[in-house]
Each structure stands twice: as C-alpha cells, then as structure tokens.
CSV table of C-alpha atoms in Angstrom, one decimal:
chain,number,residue,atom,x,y,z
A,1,UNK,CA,-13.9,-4.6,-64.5
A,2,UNK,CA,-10.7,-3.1,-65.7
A,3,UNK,CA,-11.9,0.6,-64.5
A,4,UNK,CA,-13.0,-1.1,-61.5
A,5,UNK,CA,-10.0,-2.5,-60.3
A,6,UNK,CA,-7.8,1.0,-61.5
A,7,UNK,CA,-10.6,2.6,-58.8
A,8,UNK,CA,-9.4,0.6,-56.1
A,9,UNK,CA,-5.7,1.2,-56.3
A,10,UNK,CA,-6.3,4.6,-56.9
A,11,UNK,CA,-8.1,4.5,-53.6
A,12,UNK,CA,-5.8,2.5,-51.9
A,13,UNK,CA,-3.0,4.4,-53.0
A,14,UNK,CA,-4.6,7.7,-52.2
A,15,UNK,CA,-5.2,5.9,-48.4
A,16,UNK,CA,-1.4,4.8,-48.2
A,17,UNK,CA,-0.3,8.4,-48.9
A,18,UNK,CA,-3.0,9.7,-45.9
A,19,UNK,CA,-1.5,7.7,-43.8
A,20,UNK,CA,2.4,9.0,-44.9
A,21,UNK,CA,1.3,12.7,-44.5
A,22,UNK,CA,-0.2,11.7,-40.7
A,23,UNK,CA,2.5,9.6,-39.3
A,24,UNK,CA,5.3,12.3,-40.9
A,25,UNK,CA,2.9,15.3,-39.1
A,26,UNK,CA,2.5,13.9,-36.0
A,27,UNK,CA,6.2,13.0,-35.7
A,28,UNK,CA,6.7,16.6,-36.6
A,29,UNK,CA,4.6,17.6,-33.5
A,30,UNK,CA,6.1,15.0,-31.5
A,31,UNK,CA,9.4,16.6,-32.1
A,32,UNK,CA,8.0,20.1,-31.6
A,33,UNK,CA,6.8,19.3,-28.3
A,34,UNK,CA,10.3,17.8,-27.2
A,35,UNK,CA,12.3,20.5,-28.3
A,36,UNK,CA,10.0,22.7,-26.3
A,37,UNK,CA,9.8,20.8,-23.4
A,38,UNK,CA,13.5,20.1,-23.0
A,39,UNK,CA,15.5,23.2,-24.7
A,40,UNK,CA,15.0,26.5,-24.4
A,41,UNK,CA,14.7,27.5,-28.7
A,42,UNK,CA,16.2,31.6,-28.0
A,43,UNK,CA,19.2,30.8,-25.9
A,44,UNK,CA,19.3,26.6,-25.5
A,45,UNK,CA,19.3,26.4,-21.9
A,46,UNK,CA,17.3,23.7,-21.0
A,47,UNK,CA,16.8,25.0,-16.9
A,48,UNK,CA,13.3,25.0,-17.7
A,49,UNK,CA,10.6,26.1,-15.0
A,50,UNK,CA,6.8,25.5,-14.9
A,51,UNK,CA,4.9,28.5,-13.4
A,52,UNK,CA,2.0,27.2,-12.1
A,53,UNK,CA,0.3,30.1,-10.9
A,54,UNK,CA,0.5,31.5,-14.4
A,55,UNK,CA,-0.1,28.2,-16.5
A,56,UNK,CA,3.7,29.1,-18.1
A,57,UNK,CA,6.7,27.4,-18.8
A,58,UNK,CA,9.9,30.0,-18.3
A,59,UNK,CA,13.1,29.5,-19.8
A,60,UNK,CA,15.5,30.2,-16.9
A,61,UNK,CA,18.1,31.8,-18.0
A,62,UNK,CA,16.7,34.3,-20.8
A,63,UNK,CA,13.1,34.6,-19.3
A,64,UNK,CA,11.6,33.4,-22.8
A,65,UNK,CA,7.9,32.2,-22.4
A,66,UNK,CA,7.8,29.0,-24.2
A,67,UNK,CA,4.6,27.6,-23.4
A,68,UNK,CA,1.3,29.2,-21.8
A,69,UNK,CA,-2.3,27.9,-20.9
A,70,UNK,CA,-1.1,24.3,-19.8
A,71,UNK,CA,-3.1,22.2,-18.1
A,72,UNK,CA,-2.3,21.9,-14.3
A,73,UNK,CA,-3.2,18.1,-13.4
A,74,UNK,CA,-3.1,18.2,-9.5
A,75,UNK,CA,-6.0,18.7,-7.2
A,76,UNK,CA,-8.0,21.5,-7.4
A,77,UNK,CA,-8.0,22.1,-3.6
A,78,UNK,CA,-5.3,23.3,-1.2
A,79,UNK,CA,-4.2,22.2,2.0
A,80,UNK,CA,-1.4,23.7,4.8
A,81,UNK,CA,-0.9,20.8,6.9
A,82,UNK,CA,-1.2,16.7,7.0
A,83,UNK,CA,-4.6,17.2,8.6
A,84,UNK,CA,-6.1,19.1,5.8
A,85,UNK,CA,-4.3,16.7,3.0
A,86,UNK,CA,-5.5,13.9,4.5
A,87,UNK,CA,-9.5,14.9,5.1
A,88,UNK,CA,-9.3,16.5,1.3
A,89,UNK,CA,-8.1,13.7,-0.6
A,90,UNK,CA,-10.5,11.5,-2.2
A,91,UNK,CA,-8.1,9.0,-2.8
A,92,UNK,CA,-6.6,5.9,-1.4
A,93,UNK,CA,-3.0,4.6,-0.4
A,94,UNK,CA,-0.8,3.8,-3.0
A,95,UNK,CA,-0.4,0.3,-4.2
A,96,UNK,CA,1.6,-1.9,-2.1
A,97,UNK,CA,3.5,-5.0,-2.2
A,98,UNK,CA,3.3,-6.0,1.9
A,99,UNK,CA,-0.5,-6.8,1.8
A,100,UNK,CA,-1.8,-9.6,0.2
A,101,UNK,CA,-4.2,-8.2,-2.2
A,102,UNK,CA,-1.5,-5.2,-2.9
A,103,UNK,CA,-4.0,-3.1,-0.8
A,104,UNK,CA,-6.7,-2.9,-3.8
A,105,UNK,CA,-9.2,-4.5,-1.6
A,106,UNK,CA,-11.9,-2.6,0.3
A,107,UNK,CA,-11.7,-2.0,4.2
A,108,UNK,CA,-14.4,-1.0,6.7
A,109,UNK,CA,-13.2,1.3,9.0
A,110,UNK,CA,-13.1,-0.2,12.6
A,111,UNK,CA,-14.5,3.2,13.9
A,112,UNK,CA,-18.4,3.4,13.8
A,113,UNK,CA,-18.7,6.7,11.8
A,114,UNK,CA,-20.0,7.5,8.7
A,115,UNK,CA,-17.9,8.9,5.0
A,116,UNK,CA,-19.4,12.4,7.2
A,117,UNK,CA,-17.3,11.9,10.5
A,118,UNK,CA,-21.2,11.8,12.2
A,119,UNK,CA,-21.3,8.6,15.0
A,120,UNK,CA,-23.1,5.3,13.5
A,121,UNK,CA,-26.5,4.7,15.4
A,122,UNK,CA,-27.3,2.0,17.4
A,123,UNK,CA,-29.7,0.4,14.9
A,124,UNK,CA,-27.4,-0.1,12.5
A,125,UNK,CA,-24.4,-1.0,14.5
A,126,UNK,CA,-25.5,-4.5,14.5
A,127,UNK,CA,-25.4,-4.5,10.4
A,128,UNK,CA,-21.8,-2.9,10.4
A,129,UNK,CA,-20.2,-5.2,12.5
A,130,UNK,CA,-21.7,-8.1,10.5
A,131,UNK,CA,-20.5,-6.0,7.2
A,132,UNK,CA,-17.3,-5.8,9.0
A,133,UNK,CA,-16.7,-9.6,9.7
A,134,UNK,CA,-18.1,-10.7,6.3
A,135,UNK,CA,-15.7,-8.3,4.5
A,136,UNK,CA,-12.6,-9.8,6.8
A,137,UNK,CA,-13.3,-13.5,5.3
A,138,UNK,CA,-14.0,-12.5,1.8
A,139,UNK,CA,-10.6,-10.6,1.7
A,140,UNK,CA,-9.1,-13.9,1.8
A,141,UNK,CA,-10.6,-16.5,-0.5
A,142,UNK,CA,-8.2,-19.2,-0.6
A,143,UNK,CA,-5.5,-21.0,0.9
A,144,UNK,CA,-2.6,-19.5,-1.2
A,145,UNK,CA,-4.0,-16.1,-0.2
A,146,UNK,CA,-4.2,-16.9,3.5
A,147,UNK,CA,-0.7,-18.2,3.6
A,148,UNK,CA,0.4,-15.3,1.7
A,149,UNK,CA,-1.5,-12.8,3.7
A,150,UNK,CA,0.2,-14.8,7.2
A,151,UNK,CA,3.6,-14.3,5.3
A,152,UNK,CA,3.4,-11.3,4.7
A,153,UNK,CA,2.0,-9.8,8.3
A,154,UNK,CA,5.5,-12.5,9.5
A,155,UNK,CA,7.6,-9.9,7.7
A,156,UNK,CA,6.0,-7.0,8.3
A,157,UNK,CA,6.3,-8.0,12.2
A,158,UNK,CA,10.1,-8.2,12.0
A,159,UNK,CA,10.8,-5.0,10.0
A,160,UNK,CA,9.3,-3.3,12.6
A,161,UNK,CA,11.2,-5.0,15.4
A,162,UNK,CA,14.6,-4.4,13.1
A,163,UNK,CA,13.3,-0.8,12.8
A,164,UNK,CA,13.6,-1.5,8.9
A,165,UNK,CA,12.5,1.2,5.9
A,166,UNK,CA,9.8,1.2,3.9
A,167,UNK,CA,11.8,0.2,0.7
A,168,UNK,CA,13.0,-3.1,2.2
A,169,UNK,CA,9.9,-4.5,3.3
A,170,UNK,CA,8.7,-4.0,-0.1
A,171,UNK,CA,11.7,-5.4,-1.7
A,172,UNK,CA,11.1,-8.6,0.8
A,173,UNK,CA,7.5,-8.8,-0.4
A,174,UNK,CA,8.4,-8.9,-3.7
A,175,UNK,CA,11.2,-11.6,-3.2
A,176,UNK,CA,8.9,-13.7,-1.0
A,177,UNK,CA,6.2,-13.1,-3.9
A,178,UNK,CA,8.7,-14.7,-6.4
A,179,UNK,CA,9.6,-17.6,-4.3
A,180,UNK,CA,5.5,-18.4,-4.0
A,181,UNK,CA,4.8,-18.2,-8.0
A,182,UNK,CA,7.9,-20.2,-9.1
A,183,UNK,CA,6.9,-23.1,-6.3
A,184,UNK,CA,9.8,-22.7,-3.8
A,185,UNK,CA,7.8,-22.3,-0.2
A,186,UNK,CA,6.5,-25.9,-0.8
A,187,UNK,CA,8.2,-28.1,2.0
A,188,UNK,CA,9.6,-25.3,3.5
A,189,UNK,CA,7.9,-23.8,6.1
A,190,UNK,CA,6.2,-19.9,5.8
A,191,UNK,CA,8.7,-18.3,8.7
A,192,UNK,CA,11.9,-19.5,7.6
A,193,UNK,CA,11.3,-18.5,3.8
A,194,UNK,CA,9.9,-14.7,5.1
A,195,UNK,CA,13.3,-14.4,7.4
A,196,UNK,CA,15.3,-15.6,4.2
A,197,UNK,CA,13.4,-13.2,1.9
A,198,UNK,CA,13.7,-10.6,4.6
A,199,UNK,CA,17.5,-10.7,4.8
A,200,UNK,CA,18.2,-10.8,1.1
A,201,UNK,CA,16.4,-7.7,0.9
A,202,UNK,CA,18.5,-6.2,3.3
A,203,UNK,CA,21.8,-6.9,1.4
A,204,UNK,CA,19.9,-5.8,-1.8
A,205,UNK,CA,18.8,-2.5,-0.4
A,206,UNK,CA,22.6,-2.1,1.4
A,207,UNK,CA,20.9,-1.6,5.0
A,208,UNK,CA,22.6,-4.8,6.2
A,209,UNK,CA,21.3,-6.8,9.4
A,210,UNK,CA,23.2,-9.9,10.5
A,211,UNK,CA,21.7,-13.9,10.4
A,212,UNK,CA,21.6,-13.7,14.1
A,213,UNK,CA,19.6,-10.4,14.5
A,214,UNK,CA,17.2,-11.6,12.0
A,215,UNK,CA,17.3,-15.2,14.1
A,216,UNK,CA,16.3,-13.0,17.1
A,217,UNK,CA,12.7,-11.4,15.7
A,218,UNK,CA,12.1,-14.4,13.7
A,219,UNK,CA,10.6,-18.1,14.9
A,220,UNK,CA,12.9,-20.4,12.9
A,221,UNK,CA,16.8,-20.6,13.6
A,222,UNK,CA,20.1,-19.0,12.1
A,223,UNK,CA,20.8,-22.6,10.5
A,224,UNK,CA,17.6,-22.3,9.2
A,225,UNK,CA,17.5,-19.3,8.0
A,226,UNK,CA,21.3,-19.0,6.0
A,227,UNK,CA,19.9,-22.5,4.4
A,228,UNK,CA,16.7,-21.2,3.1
A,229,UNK,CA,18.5,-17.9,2.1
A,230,UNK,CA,21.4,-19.9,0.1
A,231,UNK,CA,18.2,-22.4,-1.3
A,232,UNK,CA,16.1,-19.2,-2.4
A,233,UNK,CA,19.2,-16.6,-4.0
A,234,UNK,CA,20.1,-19.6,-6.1
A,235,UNK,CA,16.4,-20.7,-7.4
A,236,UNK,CA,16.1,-16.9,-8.2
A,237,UNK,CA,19.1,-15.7,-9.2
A,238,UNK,CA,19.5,-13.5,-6.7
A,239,UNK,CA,23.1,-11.8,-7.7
A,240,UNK,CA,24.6,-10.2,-4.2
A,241,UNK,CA,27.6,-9.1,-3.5
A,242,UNK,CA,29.0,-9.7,0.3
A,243,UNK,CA,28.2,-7.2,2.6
A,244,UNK,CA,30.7,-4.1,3.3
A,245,UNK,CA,31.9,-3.1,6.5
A,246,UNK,CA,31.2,0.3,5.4
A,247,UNK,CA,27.6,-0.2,5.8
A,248,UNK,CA,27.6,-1.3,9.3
A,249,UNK,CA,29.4,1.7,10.3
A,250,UNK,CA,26.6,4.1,10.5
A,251,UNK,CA,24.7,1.9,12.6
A,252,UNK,CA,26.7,1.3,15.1
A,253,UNK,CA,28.1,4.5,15.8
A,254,UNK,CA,24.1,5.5,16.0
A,255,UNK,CA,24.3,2.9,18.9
A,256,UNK,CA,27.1,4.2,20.5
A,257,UNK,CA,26.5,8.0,20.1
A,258,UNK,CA,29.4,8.8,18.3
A,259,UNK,CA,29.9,12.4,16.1
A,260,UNK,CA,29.7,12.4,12.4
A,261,UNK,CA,33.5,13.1,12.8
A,262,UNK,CA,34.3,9.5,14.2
A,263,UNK,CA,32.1,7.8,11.8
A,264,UNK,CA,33.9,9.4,8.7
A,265,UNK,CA,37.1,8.6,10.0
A,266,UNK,CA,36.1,4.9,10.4
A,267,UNK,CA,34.6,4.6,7.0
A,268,UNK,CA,38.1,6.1,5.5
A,269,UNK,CA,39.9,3.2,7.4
A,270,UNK,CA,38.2,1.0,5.9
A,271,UNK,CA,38.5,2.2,2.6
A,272,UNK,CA,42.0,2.0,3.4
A,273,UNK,CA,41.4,-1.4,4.5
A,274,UNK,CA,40.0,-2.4,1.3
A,275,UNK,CA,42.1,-1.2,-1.1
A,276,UNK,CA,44.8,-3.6,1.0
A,277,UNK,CA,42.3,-6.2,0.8
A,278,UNK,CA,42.5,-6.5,4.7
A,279,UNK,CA,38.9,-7.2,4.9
A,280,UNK,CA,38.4,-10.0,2.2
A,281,UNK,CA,37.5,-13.8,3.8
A,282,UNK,CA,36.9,-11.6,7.6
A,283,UNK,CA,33.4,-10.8,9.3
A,284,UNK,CA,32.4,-7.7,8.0
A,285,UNK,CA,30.9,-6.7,11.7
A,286,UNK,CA,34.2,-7.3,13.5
A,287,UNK,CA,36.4,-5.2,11.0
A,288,UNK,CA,33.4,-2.5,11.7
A,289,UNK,CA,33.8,-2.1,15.0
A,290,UNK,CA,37.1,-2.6,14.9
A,291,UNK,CA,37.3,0.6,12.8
A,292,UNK,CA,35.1,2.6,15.2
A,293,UNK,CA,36.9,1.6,18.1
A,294,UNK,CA,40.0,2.9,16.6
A,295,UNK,CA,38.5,6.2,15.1
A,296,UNK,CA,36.7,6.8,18.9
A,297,UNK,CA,40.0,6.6,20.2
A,298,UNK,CA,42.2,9.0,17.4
A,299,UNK,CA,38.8,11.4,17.9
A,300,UNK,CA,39.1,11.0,21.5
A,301,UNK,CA,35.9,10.0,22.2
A,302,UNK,CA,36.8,6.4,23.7
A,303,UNK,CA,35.1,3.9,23.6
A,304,UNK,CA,35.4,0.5,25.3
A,305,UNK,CA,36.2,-2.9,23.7
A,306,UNK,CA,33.3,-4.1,25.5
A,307,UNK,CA,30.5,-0.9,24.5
A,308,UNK,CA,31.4,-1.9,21.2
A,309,UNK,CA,31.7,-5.6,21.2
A,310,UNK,CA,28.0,-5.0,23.0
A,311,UNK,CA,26.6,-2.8,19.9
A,312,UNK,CA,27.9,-5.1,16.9
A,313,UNK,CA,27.4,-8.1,18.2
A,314,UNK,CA,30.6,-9.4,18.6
A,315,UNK,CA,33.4,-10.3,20.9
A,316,UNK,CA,36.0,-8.6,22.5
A,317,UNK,CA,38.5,-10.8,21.3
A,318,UNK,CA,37.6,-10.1,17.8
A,319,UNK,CA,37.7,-7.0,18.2
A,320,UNK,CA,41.1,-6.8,20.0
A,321,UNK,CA,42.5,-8.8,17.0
A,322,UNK,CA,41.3,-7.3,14.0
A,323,UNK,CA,42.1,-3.5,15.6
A,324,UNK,CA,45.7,-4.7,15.9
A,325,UNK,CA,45.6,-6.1,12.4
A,326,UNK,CA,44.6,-2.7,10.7
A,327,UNK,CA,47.0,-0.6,12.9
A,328,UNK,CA,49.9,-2.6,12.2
A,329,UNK,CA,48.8,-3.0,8.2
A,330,UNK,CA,48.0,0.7,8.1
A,331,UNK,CA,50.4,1.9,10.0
A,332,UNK,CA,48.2,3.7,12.4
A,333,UNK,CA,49.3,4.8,16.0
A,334,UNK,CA,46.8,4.4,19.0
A,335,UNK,CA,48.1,5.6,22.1
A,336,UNK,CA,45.8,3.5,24.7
C-alpha cells in the first residue's frame, strides 16, 4: 500500500511539473510573438508593415523581414467597385442596435428573384408571398418585441428627418434599450421616451439638436419630452455635461453658407467667451449665433440679425443682446 501511494505522488508530481514546463513555454511563445509583432528585434522600430502580396511582415525603417508565410484572413476574391463588393460577399450586414432583433433575423427579399438574380415564376409566386407574410409576423413574437420594434422604426424616423449619423441612432437604440430592460417605459408612452432617448444621444455623441427641433419631428411635446429626458438620465445615470456653443457653430454656418474662415473665427470667440465664463447660465444657441453674426461681419461676409436668428432658432433680440455682451466683454470692434 505504501509503494502504492509513493506511485501516485510520484505521478502527480511528475503531472504538476508537465504542466510548469507548458504554461512557462507557451508564455515564452506568447512573448515571442509580441516582441515580433510590435518591435522590430535589428533596429527597434516598431513602424511595422504587413506585405500582403508577399505573406511578409517588413520592418520599416531597416527593411528586416520579421515574419513570412502568414495567413491572410480576408476574402479570397477581389472586387473594384461597390457593385462587385456587394454581389461577392456572402455575407450579411453587420449587427445593429436600431432593429428589434439586432438584424440577426432572416428577411425575404421583396423582389421576386431567386439567390441567382433569375425572375420567380408564376407558380411559385403565390408560395413566396405567403412565405413572405408568415416570415413578417414570426419576426415579431410578442408584445415587448412589437413595442420595441414600433420604438425603434419612431427613432429611426426622426434621425432621418434631423439628418442625424449613424453613430447616434445607435447610441439612442441602446439608451432606449436600457430604459425597456430596467422597467422605465411603463406609464410612459413609446414616443416621448424614443424623443428623450433620441436627444440624450445627441448630447452624448456632441452633435447637439435643440428640445424644440426634436419637438418638431416627434409626436409628443417639448414639455414632454425635457420631462422624460430629466426622468430617464437620472434612472440611468446618464452623466452629461451641458451643451457647448462650440458645437452648434458648425451647423449653422452650414445653414447660412458661410467659409471655413468665419466659422473658425466664431469658435475662437467663444473660446474667448468661455475662459471669461461669458457663456455659463446663457442659451448655448443664442451665444452661437451671436458669435457667427459677429465673425460674418469682421470676415465681411454679413449676415443679417434676422438670416441668423432664422437658422438657430432664435430671436433677434437675443441675438442683438448677447453680440453686444461679447463685444463689450471682449473688447471686440464691429463697425455696422
């Protein structure tokens, strides 16, 4: 029994010191493999470049070959334009946040043509369109999902009539997606929560749009709206700073065809502006187009009080006050 039991930790030691040997060789390799991948081991460099035509990777600045015979893990087939990409690839959009089922779902095509581009006949027609209506209902199997998927379509709809990027219709999707799991639409209703989610995304992602042009493309109010928003960024923690006038200016000089020259003067006035804390407890649209109307003017490309009151979203009175404001504060001299 003795010998029996000095077996077994002789084993187990023997199995202890396998395992030692392994996990100190493969951290070996591992380290191996990052000091090749990163820095260059004749000269340092690490302006590494992978010559894909050669299966090489090429140290920059000496020309050492560092690594040969890689794998190349894109597609084996080429294409020179969007047409050719598109008809190659055999795969489907990326994963996305602004359709119900993130876009993992099957769709039949609306066109009747087969995986071939050849026309569906007439036979079968009948079956496809049954295919097609069955498949539409399935997608959607319970209430939760068909809210979600009604919410969703809601803020897609008003990104595209605020001409809004990609990035902050997902960032809305996911905020709205938040607000769903942790119980907050209940009570509420589906419109004013997606305006809500919609305009925190658009602080978050610094492409700013004002309560009343999200009021505009939506179906609830502004009162509604600022409520949810406050009720929502609190539940979730949402931490956003107030918007900068700096971000508006791009925008509306778009609006009012101004040079790149106006709005880079506009944006350094108000950097001026805020190191004198001249736009603290102020609209950040009116001390915006305050700023453009005073950099048209010094770039001589006038403007109008009213073009830009019209373009921001303001009032000419605003405007006329808070353009005297930062020309008296900063000392600037318009010659009207």
């Amino acid at each position: 029994m003795a010998e029996i039991e000095k077996l077994k930790m002789l084993q187990s030691e023997r199995e202890a010191l396998k395992k030692r040997s392994r996990t100190a060789v493969t951290e070996q390799v591992k380290k191996r493999e990052e000091a090749t991948e990163n820095v260059c081991p004749e000269c340092g460099s690490r302006q590494l470049v992978h010559d894909y035509e050669r299966a090489e990777l090429v140290c920059k600045s000496c020309g050492l070959v560092i690594d040969e015979e890689f794998i190349d893990r894109g597609p084996e087939w080429r294409a020179f334009d969007h047409d050719q990409r598109v008809k190659r690839s055999r795969v489907g959009a990326p994963m996305t946040f602004t359709i119900h089922d993130k876009g993992l779902s099957t769709m039949i095509d609306w066109r009747n043509r087969d995986s071939y581009g050849r026309a569906i006949s007439s036979k079968n027609r009948a079956q496809l369109y049954r295919l097609r209506k069955w498949q539409r209902r399935i997608r959607v199997s319970n209430a939760t999902e068909r809210n979600l998927a009604f919410a969703l379509s809601e803020l897609d709809r008003m990104a595209s009539a605020l001409g809004l990027p990609r990035n902050v219709r997902e960032t809305a999707a996911v905020i709205y997606r938040d607000a769903v799991d942790k119980n907050l639409i209940r009570g509420r209703s589906i419109e004013g929560v997606a305006a809500a989610a919609l305009y925190a995304a658009c602080r978050q992602c610094s492409v700013p749009r004002t309560l009343d042009e999200i009021a505009e493309v939506s179906r609830v109010s502004r009162k509604e709206i600022g409520r949810t928003y406050r009720f929502i960024s609190r539940e979730l923690g949402l931490k956003l700073l107030p918007t900068s006038p700096i971000d508006y200016v791009p925008r509306f000089c778009s609006g009012l065809t101004l040079k790149g020259e106006v709005q880079s003067r506009a944006v350094e006035i108000l950097r001026q502006a805020g190191e004198r804390e001249l736009t603290s407890g102020r609209g950040p649209t009116g001390v915006a187009a305050a700023a453009i109307y005073i950099s048209s003017i010094l770039s001589g490309e006038r403007r109008t009080q009213r073009e830009v009151a019209e373009v921001a979203g303001v009032t000419e009175v605003t405007i006329r006050n808070r353009y005297k404001e930062l020309a008296e504060k900063l000392d600037i001299e318009i010659i009207l």
